[in-house]
Short mmCIF file of C-alpha atoms in Angstrom, two decimals:
data_model
loop_
_atom_site.label_atom_id
_atom_site.label_comp_id
_atom_site.label_asym_id
_atom_site.label_seq_id
_atom_site.Cartn_x
_atom_site.Cartn_y
_atom_site.Cartn_z
CA MET U 1 -20.98 31.31 -26.95
CA ASN U 2 -24.66 30.79 -26.93
CA GLU U 3 -25.05 27.89 -24.32
CA ILE U 4 -26.47 28.12 -21.00
CA TYR U 5 -24.32 25.58 -18.36
CA THR U 6 -25.65 24.59 -15.18
CA ARG U 7 -23.31 23.11 -12.23
CA ASN U 8 -24.03 19.52 -11.60
CA PRO U 9 -25.43 19.71 -7.75
CA VAL U 10 -23.11 16.90 -6.82
CA ILE U 11 -20.10 18.73 -7.06
CA VAL U 12 -18.47 20.15 -3.70
CA LEU U 13 -16.67 23.50 -3.92
CA ARG U 14 -13.88 23.82 -1.48
CA GLU U 15 -12.48 27.22 -1.15
CA GLU U 16 -9.31 27.62 0.54
CA PHE U 17 -7.69 30.55 2.64
CA ASP U 18 -5.37 31.34 -0.30
CA ASP U 19 -8.27 32.13 -2.77
CA TRP U 20 -7.71 28.78 -4.74
CA ALA U 21 -10.11 26.38 -4.39
CA VAL U 22 -11.10 22.43 -5.54
CA LEU U 23 -14.20 21.31 -7.40
CA TYR U 24 -14.68 17.79 -6.16
CA ASN U 25 -16.85 15.26 -7.91
CA PRO U 26 -17.51 12.48 -4.83
CA ASP U 27 -19.24 10.30 -7.47
CA ASN U 28 -15.70 9.37 -8.79
CA ALA U 29 -13.16 11.38 -6.52
CA GLU U 30 -11.76 13.46 -9.40
CA ALA U 31 -10.85 17.17 -8.47
CA VAL U 32 -10.21 19.96 -10.30
CA GLY U 33 -8.26 23.10 -9.09
CA ALA U 34 -9.71 26.31 -9.60
CA ASN U 35 -8.25 30.39 -9.18
CA PRO U 36 -10.27 32.92 -7.75
CA ILE U 37 -11.73 33.83 -11.41
CA GLY U 38 -12.35 29.88 -12.02
CA VAL U 39 -14.64 30.21 -8.59
CA ASP U 40 -16.01 33.37 -9.82
CA ILE U 41 -17.21 31.54 -12.97
CA TRP U 42 -18.40 28.29 -11.13
CA LYS U 43 -20.72 30.62 -9.03
CA ARG U 44 -22.46 32.20 -12.14
CA LEU U 45 -22.87 29.06 -13.95
CA ASP U 46 -26.22 28.92 -11.83
CA GLY U 47 -28.24 27.97 -15.69
CA SER U 48 -29.40 31.75 -15.83
CA LYS U 49 -26.59 32.99 -18.06
CA SER U 50 -24.65 32.20 -21.33
CA ILE U 51 -21.03 31.76 -21.72
CA GLY U 52 -21.30 34.97 -23.87
CA GLU U 53 -22.95 36.70 -20.83
CA ILE U 54 -20.22 35.38 -18.47
CA VAL U 55 -17.46 36.31 -20.33
CA GLY U 56 -18.99 39.99 -20.37
CA GLU U 57 -19.64 40.23 -16.97
CA ILE U 58 -16.09 38.97 -16.10
CA LYS U 59 -14.55 41.39 -18.59
CA GLN U 60 -16.34 44.22 -16.88
CA GLU U 61 -15.70 43.07 -12.93
CA TYR U 62 -12.04 42.60 -13.32
CA ARG U 63 -9.53 45.39 -14.07
CA ASN U 64 -6.68 44.28 -16.52
CA VAL U 65 -7.75 40.78 -17.80
CA SER U 66 -5.62 39.62 -20.56
CA GLU U 67 -6.47 39.65 -23.76
CA SER U 68 -6.98 36.22 -24.02
CA VAL U 69 -9.51 35.98 -21.02
CA GLU U 70 -12.60 34.81 -23.66
CA THR U 71 -10.28 31.87 -24.55
CA GLU U 72 -9.21 30.86 -21.22
CA ILE U 73 -12.74 31.31 -19.80
CA PHE U 74 -14.34 29.17 -22.79
CA GLU U 75 -11.49 26.24 -22.18
CA PHE U 76 -12.32 26.25 -18.16
CA ILE U 77 -15.73 25.78 -19.02
CA GLU U 78 -15.27 23.07 -21.66
CA LYS U 79 -12.55 21.36 -19.06
CA LEU U 80 -15.44 21.65 -16.50
CA ALA U 81 -18.17 20.25 -18.93
CA LYS U 82 -15.94 17.32 -20.24
CA ARG U 83 -15.42 15.98 -16.73
CA GLY U 84 -19.09 16.10 -16.16
CA LEU U 85 -18.80 18.99 -13.78
CA ILE U 86 -21.49 21.07 -15.63
CA GLY U 87 -23.96 20.27 -18.36
CA ILE U 88 -25.61 22.54 -20.91
CA SER U 89 -29.16 23.25 -19.61
CA SER U 90 -30.40 25.54 -22.77
CA THR U 91 -29.14 27.59 -25.78
CA LEU U 92 -29.83 31.00 -26.23
CA MET E 1 -6.72 24.26 4.72
CA ARG E 2 -9.84 26.32 5.44
CA MET E 3 -11.89 23.02 6.54
CA PRO E 4 -11.24 19.34 7.05
CA ARG E 5 -10.66 16.96 4.21
CA GLU E 6 -11.82 14.28 5.97
CA LEU E 7 -12.94 12.88 9.43
CA ASP E 8 -12.32 9.50 10.92
CA ILE E 9 -15.51 8.39 12.52
CA GLU E 10 -15.71 5.85 15.30
CA LEU E 11 -19.57 5.14 14.31
CA THR E 12 -20.27 2.71 17.22
CA ALA E 13 -19.01 1.48 20.34
CA LYS E 14 -20.39 -2.20 19.69
CA CYS E 15 -18.22 -4.82 18.45
CA ASN E 16 -18.68 -8.74 17.72
CA LEU E 17 -15.14 -9.05 18.86
CA ARG E 18 -12.61 -7.86 21.68
CA CYS E 19 -9.18 -8.41 20.30
CA LYS E 20 -6.59 -8.18 22.56
CA TYR E 21 -4.59 -5.35 20.70
CA CYS E 22 -7.71 -3.29 19.77
CA TYR E 23 -6.80 0.54 20.16
CA PHE E 24 -10.57 1.45 20.65
CA PHE E 25 -11.54 -0.22 24.09
CA GLU E 26 -10.45 0.12 27.45
CA ASN E 27 -9.67 3.94 26.72
CA GLU E 28 -10.56 5.88 29.79
CA ASN E 29 -11.28 9.01 27.36
CA LEU E 30 -14.26 7.67 26.08
CA ASP E 31 -17.78 6.94 26.92
CA TYR E 32 -18.72 3.45 25.67
CA ILE E 33 -22.23 4.61 24.23
CA ASP E 34 -23.82 5.02 20.68
CA LEU E 35 -24.89 8.00 19.01
CA THR E 36 -28.60 7.92 17.64
CA THR E 37 -29.13 7.66 13.80
CA GLN E 38 -30.63 11.40 13.75
CA GLU E 39 -27.59 12.74 15.56
CA TRP E 40 -25.54 11.26 13.22
CA THR E 41 -27.46 12.29 10.20
CA ARG E 42 -27.48 15.96 11.69
CA PHE E 43 -23.60 15.73 11.57
CA PHE E 44 -23.37 14.59 8.38
CA ASP E 45 -25.46 17.28 7.35
CA GLU E 46 -23.02 19.79 8.80
CA LEU E 47 -19.73 17.95 7.00
CA GLY E 48 -21.77 18.12 3.86
CA SER E 49 -22.41 22.03 4.17
CA ILE E 50 -18.69 22.87 4.68
CA GLY E 51 -17.05 20.44 2.24
CA VAL E 52 -15.70 17.66 3.82
CA MET E 53 -14.80 15.23 0.83
CA LYS E 54 -14.54 11.72 2.69
CA VAL E 55 -15.27 9.66 5.93
CA THR E 56 -13.86 6.66 7.26
CA LEU E 57 -16.52 4.77 9.31
CA ALA E 58 -14.89 2.43 11.99
CA GLY E 59 -15.82 1.72 15.41
CA GLY E 60 -16.39 -0.56 17.18
CA GLU E 61 -17.33 -2.63 14.32
CA PRO E 62 -19.36 -0.17 11.83
CA PHE E 63 -21.24 -3.21 10.48
CA PHE E 64 -22.75 -3.80 13.77
CA ARG E 65 -25.38 -0.96 13.24
CA ASN E 66 -28.77 -1.87 12.03
CA ASP E 67 -29.33 1.77 10.77
CA LEU E 68 -26.29 1.67 8.65
CA LYS E 69 -28.07 2.07 5.24
CA GLU E 70 -29.70 5.18 6.26
CA LEU E 71 -26.36 6.59 7.43
CA ILE E 72 -24.73 5.73 4.16
CA ASP E 73 -27.99 7.74 2.53
CA SER E 74 -26.76 10.57 4.67
CA ILE E 75 -23.01 10.35 3.54
CA VAL E 76 -24.17 10.32 0.05
CA LYS E 77 -26.93 12.98 0.25
CA ASN E 78 -24.12 15.13 1.70
CA ARG E 79 -21.61 14.57 -1.31
CA MET E 80 -19.28 12.41 0.49
CA ARG E 81 -17.03 9.39 -0.26
CA PHE E 82 -16.57 6.96 2.71
CA ALA E 83 -14.89 4.13 3.52
CA PHE E 84 -14.72 1.08 6.00
CA LEU E 85 -12.46 -0.53 8.76
CA SER E 86 -14.02 -3.74 9.35
CA ASN E 87 -13.17 -7.11 11.08
CA GLY E 88 -15.40 -8.51 8.11
CA GLY E 89 -17.51 -11.00 10.36
CA LEU E 90 -20.77 -8.89 9.75
CA ILE E 91 -20.71 -8.18 6.14
CA THR E 92 -23.70 -9.40 4.60
CA ASP E 93 -24.70 -9.78 0.67
CA ASP E 94 -27.59 -7.12 1.41
CA ILE E 95 -25.00 -4.91 2.93
CA ALA E 96 -22.24 -5.23 0.10
CA ALA E 97 -24.89 -4.63 -2.39
CA TYR E 98 -25.86 -1.79 -0.98
CA ILE E 99 -22.87 -0.01 -0.60
CA LYS E 100 -21.45 -1.22 -3.99
CA LYS E 101 -24.65 0.84 -5.50
CA THR E 102 -24.13 3.92 -4.02
CA GLY E 103 -20.54 4.26 -5.78
CA ARG E 104 -19.25 6.43 -3.62
CA CYS E 105 -17.11 3.81 -1.43
CA ASP E 106 -13.38 4.09 -1.71
CA SER E 107 -13.09 0.71 0.39
CA VAL E 108 -13.87 -1.63 3.30
CA GLN E 109 -10.53 -2.50 5.26
CA ILE E 110 -10.47 -5.79 6.23
CA SER E 111 -8.29 -6.82 9.19
CA LEU E 112 -6.76 -10.44 8.96
CA ASP E 113 -4.11 -11.34 11.28
CA GLY E 114 -2.92 -15.03 10.09
CA SER E 115 -3.34 -17.22 7.19
CA CYS E 116 -5.80 -19.67 9.20
CA ALA E 117 -8.20 -19.68 12.17
CA GLU E 118 -5.58 -21.41 14.52
CA ILE E 119 -3.42 -18.09 14.06
CA HIS E 120 -5.76 -15.60 13.43
CA ASP E 121 -8.05 -16.33 16.18
CA VAL E 122 -5.31 -16.31 18.96
CA GLY E 123 -5.49 -12.10 18.91
CA ARG E 124 -9.44 -11.78 17.50
CA GLY E 125 -11.11 -14.63 18.99
CA LYS E 126 -12.94 -17.99 17.84
CA GLY E 127 -14.90 -17.95 14.57
CA SER E 128 -13.33 -14.38 13.45
CA PHE E 129 -10.82 -15.73 10.69
CA ALA E 130 -13.83 -17.41 9.30
CA GLY E 131 -15.59 -14.25 9.34
CA ALA E 132 -13.11 -12.21 7.95
CA ILE E 133 -12.62 -14.77 4.99
CA ARG E 134 -16.44 -14.66 4.47
CA GLY E 135 -16.21 -11.02 4.56
CA LEU E 136 -13.93 -10.57 1.91
CA GLU E 137 -15.26 -12.86 -0.59
CA ILE E 138 -18.71 -11.01 -0.51
CA LEU E 139 -17.06 -7.78 -0.96
CA LYS E 140 -14.87 -9.34 -3.65
CA LYS E 141 -18.12 -11.04 -5.11
CA TYR E 142 -19.39 -7.07 -5.52
CA GLY E 143 -16.46 -5.69 -6.69
CA ILE E 144 -15.49 -3.54 -3.78
CA ASN E 145 -11.99 -2.44 -3.35
CA THR E 146 -10.66 -4.79 0.10
CA PRO E 147 -7.42 -3.56 1.13
CA VAL E 148 -6.39 -6.16 4.03
CA ARG E 149 -4.52 -4.74 7.22
CA TYR E 150 -2.28 -7.48 8.70
CA THR E 151 -1.40 -6.64 12.64
CA ILE E 152 1.70 -8.28 13.43
CA HIS E 153 1.94 -9.42 16.92
CA HIS E 154 4.16 -12.43 19.08
CA PHE E 155 1.71 -14.85 17.76
CA ASN E 156 1.79 -14.32 14.19
CA VAL E 157 5.38 -13.44 13.08
CA ASP E 158 6.13 -16.51 11.92
CA ASP E 159 3.11 -16.77 10.01
CA LEU E 160 3.75 -13.85 7.70
CA GLY E 161 4.82 -15.91 4.91
CA ASN E 162 2.10 -18.06 4.96
CA ALA E 163 -0.49 -15.13 5.47
CA ALA E 164 1.22 -13.55 2.22
CA LYS E 165 0.87 -16.71 0.03
CA LEU E 166 -2.91 -16.53 0.98
CA LEU E 167 -3.33 -12.68 0.47
CA LEU E 168 -0.76 -12.05 -2.66
CA GLU E 169 -1.63 -15.72 -4.50
CA ASP E 170 -4.38 -17.77 -3.13
CA LEU E 171 -6.97 -14.73 -2.48
CA GLY E 172 -5.70 -12.74 -5.29
CA LEU E 173 -5.09 -9.52 -3.60
CA LYS E 174 -3.16 -6.62 -5.25
CA SER E 175 -1.29 -5.65 -2.07
CA PHE E 176 -1.64 -5.75 1.79
CA SER E 177 -0.70 -3.40 4.52
CA THR E 178 0.92 -4.31 7.80
CA ASN E 179 1.36 -2.56 11.15
CA SER E 180 2.16 -4.31 14.79
CA ALA E 181 0.28 -3.88 17.91
CA GLY E 182 0.53 -0.86 19.52
CA TYR E 183 0.33 0.24 22.88
CA LEU E 184 -3.14 1.48 22.95
CA GLY E 185 -6.19 0.88 24.19
CA ASN E 186 -6.86 -2.70 25.16
CA CYS E 187 -3.50 -3.92 23.84
CA ARG E 188 -1.97 -1.79 26.89
CA LYS E 189 -3.63 -4.74 29.25
CA ASN E 190 -2.29 -7.57 27.14
CA ALA E 191 1.33 -5.62 26.32
CA ASP E 192 3.27 -8.71 27.90
CA GLU E 193 1.34 -11.36 26.21
CA ILE E 194 0.62 -9.87 22.80
CA MET E 195 2.97 -7.10 21.86
CA LEU E 196 6.17 -8.02 19.57
CA THR E 197 9.20 -8.58 22.03
CA HIS E 198 12.58 -6.80 20.19
CA ALA E 199 13.65 -10.11 18.60
CA ASP E 200 9.98 -10.66 17.02
CA ARG E 201 10.11 -7.30 15.74
CA ILE E 202 13.71 -7.69 14.28
CA LYS E 203 12.51 -10.98 12.90
CA ALA E 204 9.10 -9.15 11.59
CA MET E 205 11.64 -6.85 9.64
CA ASN E 206 13.81 -9.46 7.93
CA ILE E 207 10.63 -11.58 7.03
CA LEU E 208 9.04 -8.70 5.34
CA VAL E 209 12.02 -7.33 3.85
CA ASP E 210 12.61 -10.59 2.24
CA LEU E 211 8.84 -11.02 1.47
CA ASN E 212 8.51 -7.74 -0.38
CA GLN E 213 11.19 -8.60 -2.72
CA LYS E 214 9.91 -11.50 -3.46
CA TYR E 215 6.22 -10.34 -3.71
CA ASN E 216 7.41 -6.93 -5.76
CA GLY E 217 6.65 -4.58 -2.99
CA ARG E 218 3.21 -5.64 -2.81
CA ILE E 219 3.33 -5.41 1.04
CA THR E 220 3.20 -1.80 2.43
CA ALA E 221 3.19 -0.30 6.03
CA ALA E 222 2.68 3.42 6.84
CA ALA E 223 3.89 1.89 10.57
CA GLY E 224 5.36 -1.11 12.34
CA PRO E 225 8.21 -3.58 11.15
CA LEU E 226 8.05 -2.98 7.45
CA ALA E 227 7.99 0.88 7.78
CA GLU E 228 10.61 0.99 10.68
CA ALA E 229 12.95 -1.44 8.60
CA LYS E 230 12.87 1.01 5.32
CA TYR E 231 12.97 4.27 7.58
CA PHE E 232 15.79 2.93 9.99
CA ALA E 233 17.92 1.64 7.04
CA LYS E 234 17.15 5.35 5.56
CA MET E 235 18.65 7.07 8.56
CA GLN E 236 21.67 5.18 9.27
CA ARG E 237 22.35 5.37 5.12
CA ALA E 238 22.30 9.26 5.98
CA PHE E 239 24.29 9.06 9.05
CA ASP E 240 26.88 7.19 7.25
CA GLU E 241 27.42 9.26 4.32
CA ASN E 242 26.70 12.32 6.91
CA ALA E 243 23.86 13.53 4.65
CA PRO E 244 22.27 17.22 5.57
CA ALA E 245 19.01 16.60 7.22
CA PHE E 246 15.99 15.31 6.16
CA ALA E 247 13.36 17.78 5.12
CA LYS E 248 11.05 16.68 7.67
CA GLY E 249 13.95 15.53 10.12
CA GLY E 250 15.04 17.15 13.48
CA HIS E 251 11.50 18.21 14.34
CA LEU E 252 8.37 16.60 15.88
CA MET E 253 6.85 16.61 12.46
CA ALA E 254 5.04 13.02 12.17
CA CYS E 255 2.48 11.96 10.39
CA GLY E 256 0.91 15.55 10.44
CA CYS E 257 -2.55 14.19 10.57
CA TYR E 258 -4.22 17.05 12.36
CA ASN E 259 -3.39 19.09 9.20
CA ASN E 260 -5.74 17.49 7.09
CA LYS E 261 -8.45 15.53 9.17
CA LEU E 262 -10.16 15.29 12.62
CA SER E 263 -11.63 12.26 14.35
CA ILE E 264 -15.09 11.45 15.87
CA HIS E 265 -15.32 8.84 18.63
CA CYS E 266 -18.29 6.83 19.17
CA ASP E 267 -19.47 9.36 22.21
CA GLY E 268 -19.50 12.25 19.50
CA GLY E 269 -16.36 13.93 21.02
CA ILE E 270 -13.96 15.47 18.51
CA SER E 271 -10.09 14.90 18.82
CA PRO E 272 -7.52 15.59 16.41
CA CYS E 273 -6.95 11.74 15.81
CA THR E 274 -8.41 8.45 16.69
CA MET E 275 -5.15 8.00 18.45
CA LEU E 276 -5.59 11.35 20.75
CA PRO E 277 -8.69 10.65 22.22
CA ASN E 278 -7.16 12.75 25.40
CA ILE E 279 -7.20 15.85 23.61
CA ASN E 280 -11.08 16.32 23.36
CA LEU E 281 -12.07 19.73 20.92
CA GLY E 282 -15.38 19.68 21.48
CA PHE E 283 -18.64 17.50 21.07
CA ILE E 284 -20.47 16.73 17.77
CA ASN E 285 -23.74 18.64 16.97
CA LYS E 286 -22.71 21.16 19.92
CA ASP E 287 -19.80 22.71 18.62
CA LYS E 288 -19.16 23.52 15.02
CA ILE E 289 -16.17 21.51 13.01
CA ILE E 290 -15.20 24.51 11.19
CA ASP E 291 -14.92 26.70 14.44
CA ILE E 292 -12.83 23.91 15.76
CA TRP E 293 -10.60 23.64 13.19
CA GLN E 294 -9.95 27.20 12.28
CA ASN E 295 -10.16 28.35 15.88
CA SER E 296 -9.44 25.50 18.09
CA ALA E 297 -6.63 26.50 20.91
CA GLU E 298 -5.41 23.08 21.30
CA LEU E 299 -5.76 21.87 18.00
CA ASN E 300 -3.68 25.19 16.20
CA GLN E 301 -1.32 24.10 19.56
CA LEU E 302 -0.87 20.39 18.38
CA ARG E 303 -0.05 21.82 14.98
CA GLN E 304 2.83 23.79 16.16
CA ARG E 305 4.47 20.83 17.64
CA GLU E 306 6.41 20.65 14.40
CA LYS E 307 8.46 23.24 15.15
CA ILE E 308 9.75 21.71 18.54
CA GLU E 309 13.11 20.48 17.75
CA LEU E 310 14.38 16.94 18.83
CA ALA E 311 17.72 18.49 19.75
CA GLY E 312 16.12 20.21 22.60
CA ILE E 313 13.85 17.28 24.27
CA GLU E 314 15.62 15.63 27.29
CA PHE E 315 14.92 11.83 25.43
CA CYS E 316 16.88 13.17 22.34
CA ASN E 317 20.18 14.04 24.22
CA ASN E 318 23.20 13.22 22.28
CA CYS E 319 21.17 11.19 19.80
CA ASP E 320 23.10 10.87 16.38
CA PHE E 321 20.05 10.55 14.44
CA THR E 322 18.35 13.59 15.18
CA ASP E 323 18.30 15.25 11.73
CA TYR E 324 16.82 12.18 10.46
CA CYS E 325 14.37 11.53 12.79
CA THR E 326 10.84 12.89 12.96
CA GLY E 327 9.71 11.54 16.42
CA ASN E 328 6.67 9.43 14.88
CA CYS E 329 3.22 9.25 16.21
CA PRO E 330 2.17 11.77 18.71
CA GLY E 331 -0.55 9.25 19.96
CA LEU E 332 1.68 6.61 20.62
CA ALA E 333 4.10 9.08 22.33
CA TYR E 334 1.51 10.13 24.42
CA ASN E 335 0.55 6.57 25.54
CA LEU E 336 4.06 5.43 26.40
CA THR E 337 4.89 8.89 27.91
CA GLN E 338 1.80 10.63 28.71
CA LYS E 339 3.33 13.65 26.54
CA VAL E 340 2.13 14.60 23.41
CA ASN E 341 5.05 16.78 22.73
CA HIS E 342 7.69 14.19 22.73
CA PRO E 343 8.83 11.40 20.42
CA SER E 344 7.46 8.04 20.45
CA PRO E 345 10.24 5.72 22.46
CA ASP E 346 8.90 2.71 20.43
CA ALA E 347 10.20 4.04 17.21
CA CYS E 348 13.35 5.77 17.91
CA TYR E 349 16.00 4.10 15.97
CA ARG E 350 19.09 4.96 18.86
CA ASN E 351 16.65 2.86 21.18
CA PHE E 352 16.17 -0.08 18.48
CA LEU E 353 20.42 -0.18 17.95
CA GLN E 354 20.63 -0.35 22.06
CA GLN E 355 18.41 -3.21 22.29
CA SER E 356 19.69 -4.93 19.54
CA SER E 357 23.11 -4.65 20.80
CA ALA E 358 21.90 -6.10 24.10
CA LEU E 359 20.17 -9.08 22.36
#
């Protein structure tokens, strides 16, 4: 939860009309779908906040978030990291 | 879709060949000029800013541009992938190595229309076969994906078997695709000489179906005799079984290309498709792609095309197959009928049956 992630600058965020989005890696043509909260998290991964801080912000800003939100955010970030869409820039 | 996923770009009006069935040349809607490096790179910056994922570079012959490395750099900088459509003749080790190094090239498609120079060069000019093979070998050496497109015409139908052997056995390609010379661009001038006759078309269908069986489906087609052979058989089967209408049947659906991409012509003109240069949506660096994509009245009207019922079109009167028909390519429809909201007559199954019974 203390890791600070930064977006891979080569990744393209394509936001669609229905609020869903695609994170596209032109280096390998892989794409990852993201729901509106996923897009929000993506935008917060700017190298200034830890995962814990992002989870806190999301919990505060979204009403009726499920109890599993923390796990879901962590899994989403893990998925992005595994695919090279983000990388750890530092640790708190 | 908020913005186009990809764009087809005619990067240059120049070409080292003058193929008899080229869709690009002899088009009264285009100015055959080349934009500058700066005009293209400025445009690529715009595409990058809106999240376009891929550009397919054609022409003319895209390898004719001596600023190609600079243009590739700009595409890569703007986080896009790219592909080429080429005749292969101008590909060098130097540019192939450069392309490979980017890691962003999906493919360089080479046109090869015969198993030997005597056949291939009939449609594309002397020396073009040697150029295509040389290009293919260079690309293969650098590990670049090189799909091959075989355009079937009157003079190479009988060579399909030899070509399949060359491409799939001798050169070891995984597959190759086919289409046929269509009534577009330069082909309109040479239609009587070069286009498939109805007998040629039936012959091509039969040969391709047999070859595809022999080569386990390694010959593909989105249009032309092989695609028609498959689709017509499907339509006939559905009709015989009184099957319900196909999901996309009964309307002018066609490929729906205008829902995914746009085309840019050599003069910077923007069209819904390379086959529809008659519909000008604006010009690059003057009109914004995202505005055109979201707000163009012409484009939105074209997207409504799929709501037009074939049953209401005079051409389709009393046709038994409308429930299983999509009207095919609007570009070909326009070139043959001067109407976009019309089925393409040369892809009509009823016409095909009538012509076949007259043989």
